[in-house]
């Protein structure tokens, strides 16, 4: 097994890299997906979030009201840290379960943990390789406003809440530049996969 940490700032195109790695045969463990799973209705994770932030973060259908929660935690470091203390341990436990099952099925599997806050949470040292998808901050802001419809102020706040480019790059084994065309990204991911496969053997 080879354990790879994949990260990048919001709007960097990390999901594009994950999809390409999956097409080559990597097992992708998506921390964002798991973060949603651990606060689904009826989970102890959702109950803990409600205890910490109040019933106003629950939608009418009983699910987590993410926009309401986002308005509380983005720009408020103490609130964000309270949320992370609830979510992160549950995500890591679930990721470990999925990895264990994958290795049992295929001991030579390349497991890619797609973790937006890999650097912020101090997990880089736990991986055989860390891949950082990198773009300039102005590209992040443009993608968040143009593609996702987030206001410029919210986009800047979300970028500012994450590690800096320099912090992410300093933790990287490999840096992928995704500021250009997707064809350029394709070539970089192909080279990355070839390197990972050679390293895994």
mmCIF file with all atom_site columns, N, CA, C and O in Angstrom, residues 68-97:
data_model
loop_
_atom_site.group_PDB
_atom_site.id
_atom_site.type_symbol
_atom_site.label_atom_id
_atom_site.label_alt_id
_atom_site.label_comp_id
_atom_site.label_asym_id
_atom_site.label_entity_id
_atom_site.label_seq_id
_atom_site.pdbx_PDB_ins_code
_atom_site.Cartn_x
_atom_site.Cartn_y
_atom_site.Cartn_z
_atom_site.occupancy
_atom_site.B_iso_or_equiv
_atom_site.pdbx_formal_charge
_atom_site.auth_seq_id
_atom_site.auth_comp_id
_atom_site.auth_asym_id
_atom_site.auth_atom_id
_atom_site.pdbx_PDB_model_num
ATOM 1   N N  . UNK A 1 68 ? -26.118 28.012 7.017  1.00 0.00 ? 68 UNK A N  1
ATOM 2   C CA . UNK A 1 68 ? -26.271 28.645 8.326  1.00 0.00 ? 68 UNK A CA 1
ATOM 3   C C  . UNK A 1 68 ? -25.030 28.405 9.187  1.00 0.00 ? 68 UNK A C  1
ATOM 4   O O  . UNK A 1 68 ? -24.535 29.319 9.860  1.00 0.00 ? 68 UNK A O  1
ATOM 5   N N  . UNK A 1 69 ? -24.532 27.183 9.143  1.00 0.00 ? 69 UNK A N  1
ATOM 6   C CA . UNK A 1 69 ? -23.327 26.871 9.906  1.00 0.00 ? 69 UNK A CA 1
ATOM 7   C C  . UNK A 1 69 ? -22.134 27.643 9.351  1.00 0.00 ? 69 UNK A C  1
ATOM 8   O O  . UNK A 1 69 ? -21.302 28.164 10.113 1.00 0.00 ? 69 UNK A O  1
ATOM 9   N N  . UNK A 1 70 ? -22.054 27.735 8.026  1.00 0.00 ? 70 UNK A N  1
ATOM 10  C CA . UNK A 1 70 ? -20.961 28.467 7.397  1.00 0.00 ? 70 UNK A CA 1
ATOM 11  C C  . UNK A 1 70 ? -20.927 29.921 7.830  1.00 0.00 ? 70 UNK A C  1
ATOM 12  O O  . UNK A 1 70 ? -19.846 30.489 8.050  1.00 0.00 ? 70 UNK A O  1
ATOM 13  N N  . UNK A 1 71 ? -22.103 30.532 7.945  1.00 0.00 ? 71 UNK A N  1
ATOM 14  C CA . UNK A 1 71 ? -22.144 31.934 8.369  1.00 0.00 ? 71 UNK A CA 1
ATOM 15  C C  . UNK A 1 71 ? -21.602 32.111 9.787  1.00 0.00 ? 71 UNK A C  1
ATOM 16  O O  . UNK A 1 71 ? -21.068 33.160 10.130 1.00 0.00 ? 71 UNK A O  1
ATOM 17  N N  . UNK A 1 72 ? -21.707 31.078 10.591 1.00 0.00 ? 72 UNK A N  1
ATOM 18  C CA . UNK A 1 72 ? -21.205 31.143 11.968 1.00 0.00 ? 72 UNK A CA 1
ATOM 19  C C  . UNK A 1 72 ? -19.701 30.950 12.020 1.00 0.00 ? 72 UNK A C  1
ATOM 20  O O  . UNK A 1 72 ? -18.987 31.688 12.712 1.00 0.00 ? 72 UNK A O  1
ATOM 21  N N  . UNK A 1 73 ? -19.195 29.974 11.280 1.00 0.00 ? 73 UNK A N  1
ATOM 22  C CA . UNK A 1 73 ? -17.797 29.577 11.482 1.00 0.00 ? 73 UNK A CA 1
ATOM 23  C C  . UNK A 1 73 ? -16.792 30.290 10.589 1.00 0.00 ? 73 UNK A C  1
ATOM 24  O O  . UNK A 1 73 ? -15.641 30.468 10.986 1.00 0.00 ? 73 UNK A O  1
ATOM 25  N N  . UNK A 1 74 ? -17.195 30.710 9.384  1.00 0.00 ? 74 UNK A N  1
ATOM 26  C CA . UNK A 1 74 ? -16.231 31.381 8.512  1.00 0.00 ? 74 UNK A CA 1
ATOM 27  C C  . UNK A 1 74 ? -15.994 32.794 9.026  1.00 0.00 ? 74 UNK A C  1
ATOM 28  O O  . UNK A 1 74 ? -16.911 33.573 9.239  1.00 0.00 ? 74 UNK A O  1
ATOM 29  N N  . UNK A 1 75 ? -14.747 33.106 9.266  1.00 0.00 ? 75 UNK A N  1
ATOM 30  C CA . UNK A 1 75 ? -14.387 34.401 9.823  1.00 0.00 ? 75 UNK A CA 1
ATOM 31  C C  . UNK A 1 75 ? -14.347 34.416 11.337 1.00 0.00 ? 75 UNK A C  1
ATOM 32  O O  . UNK A 1 75 ? -13.983 35.426 11.945 1.00 0.00 ? 75 UNK A O  1
ATOM 33  N N  . UNK A 1 76 ? -14.709 33.309 11.981 1.00 0.00 ? 76 UNK A N  1
ATOM 34  C CA . UNK A 1 76 ? -14.650 33.204 13.442 1.00 0.00 ? 76 UNK A CA 1
ATOM 35  C C  . UNK A 1 76 ? -13.784 31.993 13.774 1.00 0.00 ? 76 UNK A C  1
ATOM 36  O O  . UNK A 1 76 ? -14.247 30.852 13.756 1.00 0.00 ? 76 UNK A O  1
ATOM 37  N N  . UNK A 1 77 ? -12.521 32.250 14.078 1.00 0.00 ? 77 UNK A N  1
ATOM 38  C CA . UNK A 1 77 ? -11.574 31.150 14.256 1.00 0.00 ? 77 UNK A CA 1
ATOM 39  C C  . UNK A 1 77 ? -11.965 30.227 15.404 1.00 0.00 ? 77 UNK A C  1
ATOM 40  O O  . UNK A 1 77 ? -11.846 29.008 15.306 1.00 0.00 ? 77 UNK A O  1
ATOM 41  N N  . UNK A 1 78 ? -12.434 30.795 16.513 1.00 0.00 ? 78 UNK A N  1
ATOM 42  C CA . UNK A 1 78 ? -12.807 29.970 17.668 1.00 0.00 ? 78 UNK A CA 1
ATOM 43  C C  . UNK A 1 78 ? -13.967 29.040 17.310 1.00 0.00 ? 78 UNK A C  1
ATOM 44  O O  . UNK A 1 78 ? -13.966 27.856 17.666 1.00 0.00 ? 78 UNK A O  1
ATOM 45  N N  . UNK A 1 79 ? -14.947 29.565 16.582 1.00 0.00 ? 79 UNK A N  1
ATOM 46  C CA . UNK A 1 79 ? -16.095 28.741 16.178 1.00 0.00 ? 79 UNK A CA 1
ATOM 47  C C  . UNK A 1 79 ? -15.651 27.659 15.205 1.00 0.00 ? 79 UNK A C  1
ATOM 48  O O  . UNK A 1 79 ? -16.101 26.510 15.293 1.00 0.00 ? 79 UNK A O  1
ATOM 49  N N  . UNK A 1 80 ? -14.775 28.033 14.289 1.00 0.00 ? 80 UNK A N  1
ATOM 50  C CA . UNK A 1 80 ? -14.286 27.046 13.322 1.00 0.00 ? 80 UNK A CA 1
ATOM 51  C C  . UNK A 1 80 ? -13.543 25.919 14.029 1.00 0.00 ? 80 UNK A C  1
ATOM 52  O O  . UNK A 1 80 ? -13.699 24.740 13.687 1.00 0.00 ? 80 UNK A O  1
ATOM 53  N N  . UNK A 1 81 ? -12.762 26.279 15.018 1.00 0.00 ? 81 UNK A N  1
ATOM 54  C CA . UNK A 1 81 ? -12.015 25.245 15.752 1.00 0.00 ? 81 UNK A CA 1
ATOM 55  C C  . UNK A 1 81 ? -12.941 24.337 16.552 1.00 0.00 ? 81 UNK A C  1
ATOM 56  O O  . UNK A 1 81 ? -12.690 23.137 16.673 1.00 0.00 ? 81 UNK A O  1
ATOM 57  N N  . UNK A 1 82 ? -14.026 24.887 17.072 1.00 0.00 ? 82 UNK A N  1
ATOM 58  C CA . UNK A 1 82 ? -15.011 24.038 17.762 1.00 0.00 ? 82 UNK A CA 1
ATOM 59  C C  . UNK A 1 82 ? -15.619 23.032 16.793 1.00 0.00 ? 82 UNK A C  1
ATOM 60  O O  . UNK A 1 82 ? -15.793 21.864 17.128 1.00 0.00 ? 82 UNK A O  1
ATOM 61  N N  . UNK A 1 83 ? -15.934 23.513 15.593 1.00 0.00 ? 83 UNK A N  1
ATOM 62  C CA . UNK A 1 83 ? -16.510 22.611 14.594 1.00 0.00 ? 83 UNK A CA 1
ATOM 63  C C  . UNK A 1 83 ? -15.501 21.545 14.189 1.00 0.00 ? 83 UNK A C  1
ATOM 64  O O  . UNK A 1 83 ? -15.842 20.356 14.087 1.00 0.00 ? 83 UNK A O  1
ATOM 65  N N  . UNK A 1 84 ? -14.267 21.947 13.951 1.00 0.00 ? 84 UNK A N  1
ATOM 66  C CA . UNK A 1 84 ? -13.232 20.990 13.555 1.00 0.00 ? 84 UNK A CA 1
ATOM 67  C C  . UNK A 1 84 ? -13.014 19.926 14.622 1.00 0.00 ? 84 UNK A C  1
ATOM 68  O O  . UNK A 1 84 ? -12.765 18.758 14.301 1.00 0.00 ? 84 UNK A O  1
ATOM 69  N N  . UNK A 1 85 ? -13.101 20.299 15.879 1.00 0.00 ? 85 UNK A N  1
ATOM 70  C CA . UNK A 1 85 ? -12.909 19.340 16.969 1.00 0.00 ? 85 UNK A CA 1
ATOM 71  C C  . UNK A 1 85 ? -14.009 18.273 16.988 1.00 0.00 ? 85 UNK A C  1
ATOM 72  O O  . UNK A 1 85 ? -13.797 17.162 17.486 1.00 0.00 ? 85 UNK A O  1
ATOM 73  N N  . UNK A 1 86 ? -15.154 18.617 16.424 1.00 0.00 ? 86 UNK A N  1
ATOM 74  C CA . UNK A 1 86 ? -16.247 17.650 16.311 1.00 0.00 ? 86 UNK A CA 1
ATOM 75  C C  . UNK A 1 86 ? -16.072 16.776 15.074 1.00 0.00 ? 86 UNK A C  1
ATOM 76  O O  . UNK A 1 86 ? -16.185 15.546 15.136 1.00 0.00 ? 86 UNK A O  1
ATOM 77  N N  . UNK A 1 87 ? -15.788 17.413 13.947 1.00 0.00 ? 87 UNK A N  1
ATOM 78  C CA . UNK A 1 87 ? -15.795 16.735 12.660 1.00 0.00 ? 87 UNK A CA 1
ATOM 79  C C  . UNK A 1 87 ? -14.538 15.897 12.422 1.00 0.00 ? 87 UNK A C  1
ATOM 80  O O  . UNK A 1 87 ? -14.615 14.726 12.011 1.00 0.00 ? 87 UNK A O  1
ATOM 81  N N  . UNK A 1 88 ? -13.367 16.484 12.655 1.00 0.00 ? 88 UNK A N  1
ATOM 82  C CA . UNK A 1 88 ? -12.126 15.840 12.229 1.00 0.00 ? 88 UNK A CA 1
ATOM 83  C C  . UNK A 1 88 ? -11.880 14.457 12.840 1.00 0.00 ? 88 UNK A C  1
ATOM 84  O O  . UNK A 1 88 ? -11.507 13.533 12.095 1.00 0.00 ? 88 UNK A O  1
ATOM 85  N N  . UNK A 1 89 ? -12.067 14.257 14.142 1.00 0.00 ? 89 UNK A N  1
ATOM 86  C CA . UNK A 1 89 ? -11.831 12.900 14.674 1.00 0.00 ? 89 UNK A CA 1
ATOM 87  C C  . UNK A 1 89 ? -12.757 11.858 14.061 1.00 0.00 ? 89 UNK A C  1
ATOM 88  O O  . UNK A 1 89 ? -12.347 10.717 13.811 1.00 0.00 ? 89 UNK A O  1
ATOM 89  N N  . UNK A 1 90 ? -13.984 12.240 13.790 1.00 0.00 ? 90 UNK A N  1
ATOM 90  C CA . UNK A 1 90 ? -14.937 11.301 13.197 1.00 0.00 ? 90 UNK A CA 1
ATOM 91  C C  . UNK A 1 90 ? -14.561 10.983 11.748 1.00 0.00 ? 90 UNK A C  1
ATOM 92  O O  . UNK A 1 90 ? -14.677 9.837  11.303 1.00 0.00 ? 90 UNK A O  1
ATOM 93  N N  . UNK A 1 91 ? -14.106 11.994 11.021 1.00 0.00 ? 91 UNK A N  1
ATOM 94  C CA . UNK A 1 91 ? -13.684 11.767 9.637  1.00 0.00 ? 91 UNK A CA 1
ATOM 95  C C  . UNK A 1 91 ? -12.467 10.852 9.599  1.00 0.00 ? 91 UNK A C  1
ATOM 96  O O  . UNK A 1 91 ? -12.393 9.921  8.796  1.00 0.00 ? 91 UNK A O  1
ATOM 97  N N  . UNK A 1 92 ? -11.506 11.106 10.464 1.00 0.00 ? 92 UNK A N  1
ATOM 98  C CA . UNK A 1 92 ? -10.286 10.284 10.471 1.00 0.00 ? 92 UNK A CA 1
ATOM 99  C C  . UNK A 1 92 ? -10.590 8.833  10.824 1.00 0.00 ? 92 UNK A C  1
ATOM 100 O O  . UNK A 1 92 ? -10.023 7.913  10.234 1.00 0.00 ? 92 UNK A O  1
ATOM 101 N N  . UNK A 1 93 ? -11.494 8.636  11.761 1.00 0.00 ? 93 UNK A N  1
ATOM 102 C CA . UNK A 1 93 ? -11.849 7.263  12.141 1.00 0.00 ? 93 UNK A CA 1
ATOM 103 C C  . UNK A 1 93 ? -12.509 6.530  10.978 1.00 0.00 ? 93 UNK A C  1
ATOM 104 O O  . UNK A 1 93 ? -12.198 5.362  10.704 1.00 0.00 ? 93 UNK A O  1
ATOM 105 N N  . UNK A 1 94 ? -13.403 7.214  10.277 1.00 0.00 ? 94 UNK A N  1
ATOM 106 C CA . UNK A 1 94 ? -14.082 6.583  9.140  1.00 0.00 ? 94 UNK A CA 1
ATOM 107 C C  . UNK A 1 94 ? -13.095 6.336  8.003  1.00 0.00 ? 94 UNK A C  1
ATOM 108 O O  . UNK A 1 94 ? -13.144 5.278  7.348  1.00 0.00 ? 94 UNK A O  1
ATOM 109 N N  . UNK A 1 95 ? -12.182 7.282  7.748  1.00 0.00 ? 95 UNK A N  1
ATOM 110 C CA . UNK A 1 95 ? -11.177 7.096  6.700  1.00 0.00 ? 95 UNK A CA 1
ATOM 111 C C  . UNK A 1 95 ? -10.297 5.894  7.007  1.00 0.00 ? 95 UNK A C  1
ATOM 112 O O  . UNK A 1 95 ? -9.940  5.129  6.102  1.00 0.00 ? 95 UNK A O  1
ATOM 113 N N  . UNK A 1 96 ? -9.936  5.711  8.260  1.00 0.00 ? 96 UNK A N  1
ATOM 114 C CA . UNK A 1 96 ? -9.102  4.577  8.649  1.00 0.00 ? 96 UNK A CA 1
ATOM 115 C C  . UNK A 1 96 ? -9.829  3.258  8.396  1.00 0.00 ? 96 UNK A C  1
ATOM 116 O O  . UNK A 1 96 ? -9.217  2.274  7.951  1.00 0.00 ? 96 UNK A O  1
ATOM 117 N N  . UNK A 1 97 ? -11.131 3.229  8.641  1.00 0.00 ? 97 UNK A N  1
ATOM 118 C CA . UNK A 1 97 ? -11.918 2.025  8.365  1.00 0.00 ? 97 UNK A CA 1
ATOM 119 C C  . UNK A 1 97 ? -11.907 1.696  6.875  1.00 0.00 ? 97 UNK A C  1
ATOM 120 O O  . UNK A 1 97 ? -11.720 0.539  6.482  1.00 0.00 ? 97 UNK A O  1
#
